[in-house]
């Protein structure tokens, strides 16, 4: 009897939990560029081999991109849920055009993968001091 009650409790709890992959990622904050990899030549670009730095500010669905602290791109976007070939849920930043980017977020590391052939994957680190 105890086993049956315990099984029902576990089953009930597992049915009520929302899959973390179904929740929009929390990208709010300032992100500092670490590197960009890809392109037709498989290049790796960073502030170490380029003469500039990059950062992002994401606030809700507002996206601001800076080079050397100067605003170079500003847009709104929508989160879009997509399934990859393994039927796993992935998230896309949908800018309503060709600038869409697949999102990979792990703790304070954000990777934005451009959606096109020979495109770049951009890695950013969350600036925890930014409010």
CSV table of C-alpha atoms in Angstrom, one decimal:
chain,number,residue,atom,x,y,z
A,1,UNK,CA,0.0,0.0,0.0
A,2,UNK,CA,2.8,2.4,0.9
A,3,UNK,CA,4.5,1.7,-2.4
A,4,UNK,CA,1.2,2.4,-4.3
A,5,UNK,CA,0.8,5.8,-2.5
A,6,UNK,CA,4.4,6.7,-3.1
A,7,UNK,CA,4.1,5.8,-6.8
A,8,UNK,CA,1.0,7.9,-7.2
A,9,UNK,CA,2.7,10.9,-5.5
A,10,UNK,CA,5.7,10.6,-7.8
A,11,UNK,CA,3.5,10.2,-10.8
A,12,UNK,CA,1.4,13.3,-9.8
A,13,UNK,CA,4.5,15.4,-9.3
A,14,UNK,CA,6.1,14.4,-12.6
A,15,UNK,CA,2.9,15.2,-14.5
A,16,UNK,CA,2.7,18.7,-13.1
A,17,UNK,CA,6.3,19.8,-13.7
A,18,UNK,CA,6.8,21.9,-16.8
A,19,UNK,CA,9.7,20.8,-19.0
A,20,UNK,CA,12.5,23.5,-18.7
A,21,UNK,CA,12.9,23.3,-22.5
A,22,UNK,CA,9.4,24.7,-22.9
A,23,UNK,CA,10.3,27.9,-21.0
A,24,UNK,CA,11.7,30.8,-22.9
A,25,UNK,CA,15.3,31.4,-22.1
A,26,UNK,CA,16.1,34.3,-19.8
A,27,UNK,CA,18.6,36.4,-21.9
A,28,UNK,CA,18.0,39.7,-20.1
A,29,UNK,CA,21.2,41.5,-19.4
A,30,UNK,CA,24.5,42.7,-20.9
A,31,UNK,CA,26.6,40.1,-22.7
A,32,UNK,CA,30.3,40.5,-23.5
A,33,UNK,CA,31.6,39.0,-26.7
A,34,UNK,CA,34.1,36.2,-26.3
A,35,UNK,CA,34.5,34.9,-29.9
A,36,UNK,CA,32.9,34.2,-33.2
A,37,UNK,CA,33.7,31.0,-35.1
A,38,UNK,CA,32.8,29.9,-38.6
A,39,UNK,CA,32.5,31.4,-42.0
A,40,UNK,CA,33.7,29.8,-45.2
A,41,UNK,CA,37.2,29.7,-43.8
A,42,UNK,CA,36.4,28.4,-40.4
A,43,UNK,CA,37.8,31.5,-38.7
A,44,UNK,CA,37.9,32.3,-35.0
A,45,UNK,CA,37.5,36.0,-34.3
A,46,UNK,CA,37.8,37.7,-30.9
A,47,UNK,CA,38.9,40.9,-29.3
A,48,UNK,CA,42.3,39.3,-29.1
A,49,UNK,CA,42.8,39.2,-32.9
A,50,UNK,CA,40.5,42.0,-33.9
A,51,UNK,CA,40.7,45.7,-33.1
A,52,UNK,CA,37.3,45.9,-31.5
A,53,UNK,CA,35.1,44.6,-28.7
A,54,UNK,CA,31.4,43.7,-29.0
A,55,UNK,CA,28.6,43.5,-26.5
A,56,UNK,CA,24.8,42.9,-26.4
A,57,UNK,CA,22.1,44.2,-24.3
A,58,UNK,CA,18.9,42.1,-24.3
A,59,UNK,CA,15.9,43.5,-22.4
A,60,UNK,CA,12.8,41.3,-22.9
A,61,UNK,CA,12.5,41.1,-26.6
A,62,UNK,CA,14.7,44.1,-27.4
A,63,UNK,CA,18.1,43.4,-28.8
A,64,UNK,CA,20.9,46.0,-28.9
A,65,UNK,CA,24.4,45.2,-30.4
A,66,UNK,CA,27.4,47.4,-29.7
A,67,UNK,CA,30.9,47.6,-31.2
A,68,UNK,CA,33.4,49.5,-29.1
A,69,UNK,CA,30.5,50.8,-27.0
A,70,UNK,CA,28.8,52.3,-30.1
A,71,UNK,CA,25.3,51.0,-31.0
A,72,UNK,CA,25.4,49.3,-34.4
A,73,UNK,CA,22.2,47.3,-34.5
A,74,UNK,CA,18.9,47.6,-32.7
A,75,UNK,CA,15.8,45.4,-33.2
A,76,UNK,CA,12.9,43.6,-31.6
A,77,UNK,CA,12.7,39.9,-31.8
A,78,UNK,CA,10.3,37.0,-30.9
A,79,UNK,CA,11.3,33.8,-29.2
A,80,UNK,CA,10.3,30.9,-31.5
A,81,UNK,CA,10.4,27.2,-30.4
A,82,UNK,CA,11.8,24.8,-33.0
A,83,UNK,CA,12.4,21.1,-33.0
A,84,UNK,CA,15.8,19.8,-34.1
A,85,UNK,CA,16.2,16.5,-35.9
A,86,UNK,CA,16.3,14.6,-32.6
A,87,UNK,CA,12.9,16.2,-31.7
A,88,UNK,CA,14.6,18.2,-28.9
A,89,UNK,CA,13.2,21.7,-28.3
A,90,UNK,CA,15.5,24.5,-29.3
A,91,UNK,CA,14.9,28.3,-29.2
A,92,UNK,CA,15.3,30.8,-32.0
A,93,UNK,CA,15.6,34.6,-31.9
A,94,UNK,CA,13.3,35.5,-34.7
A,95,UNK,CA,14.0,39.0,-36.0
A,96,UNK,CA,11.4,38.7,-38.7
A,97,UNK,CA,13.9,38.3,-41.5
A,98,UNK,CA,17.2,36.7,-42.4
A,99,UNK,CA,19.1,37.6,-39.1
A,100,UNK,CA,17.5,34.8,-37.1
A,101,UNK,CA,19.8,33.0,-34.6
A,102,UNK,CA,19.5,29.7,-32.8
A,103,UNK,CA,20.0,30.1,-29.0
A,104,UNK,CA,22.2,27.9,-26.8
A,105,UNK,CA,22.3,29.1,-23.2
A,106,UNK,CA,24.3,27.4,-20.5
A,107,UNK,CA,24.4,29.2,-17.2
A,108,UNK,CA,26.2,32.5,-18.1
A,109,UNK,CA,27.3,31.5,-21.6
A,110,UNK,CA,25.2,32.5,-24.6
A,111,UNK,CA,25.9,31.1,-28.1
A,112,UNK,CA,24.0,32.6,-31.0
A,113,UNK,CA,24.2,30.5,-34.1
A,114,UNK,CA,23.4,32.3,-37.4
A,115,UNK,CA,21.0,30.3,-39.5
A,116,UNK,CA,22.6,30.1,-43.0
A,117,UNK,CA,25.4,28.2,-44.8
A,118,UNK,CA,28.9,29.3,-43.8
A,119,UNK,CA,27.7,31.6,-41.0
A,120,UNK,CA,29.1,32.3,-37.7
A,121,UNK,CA,28.5,31.1,-34.1
A,122,UNK,CA,28.9,33.9,-31.6
A,123,UNK,CA,29.8,33.2,-28.0
A,124,UNK,CA,29.0,35.8,-25.2
A,125,UNK,CA,29.6,35.8,-21.5
A,126,UNK,CA,26.9,37.4,-19.2
A,127,UNK,CA,28.2,40.5,-17.5
A,128,UNK,CA,27.0,39.9,-13.9
A,129,UNK,CA,27.8,43.4,-12.8
A,130,UNK,CA,25.3,44.9,-15.3
A,131,UNK,CA,21.9,45.8,-13.8
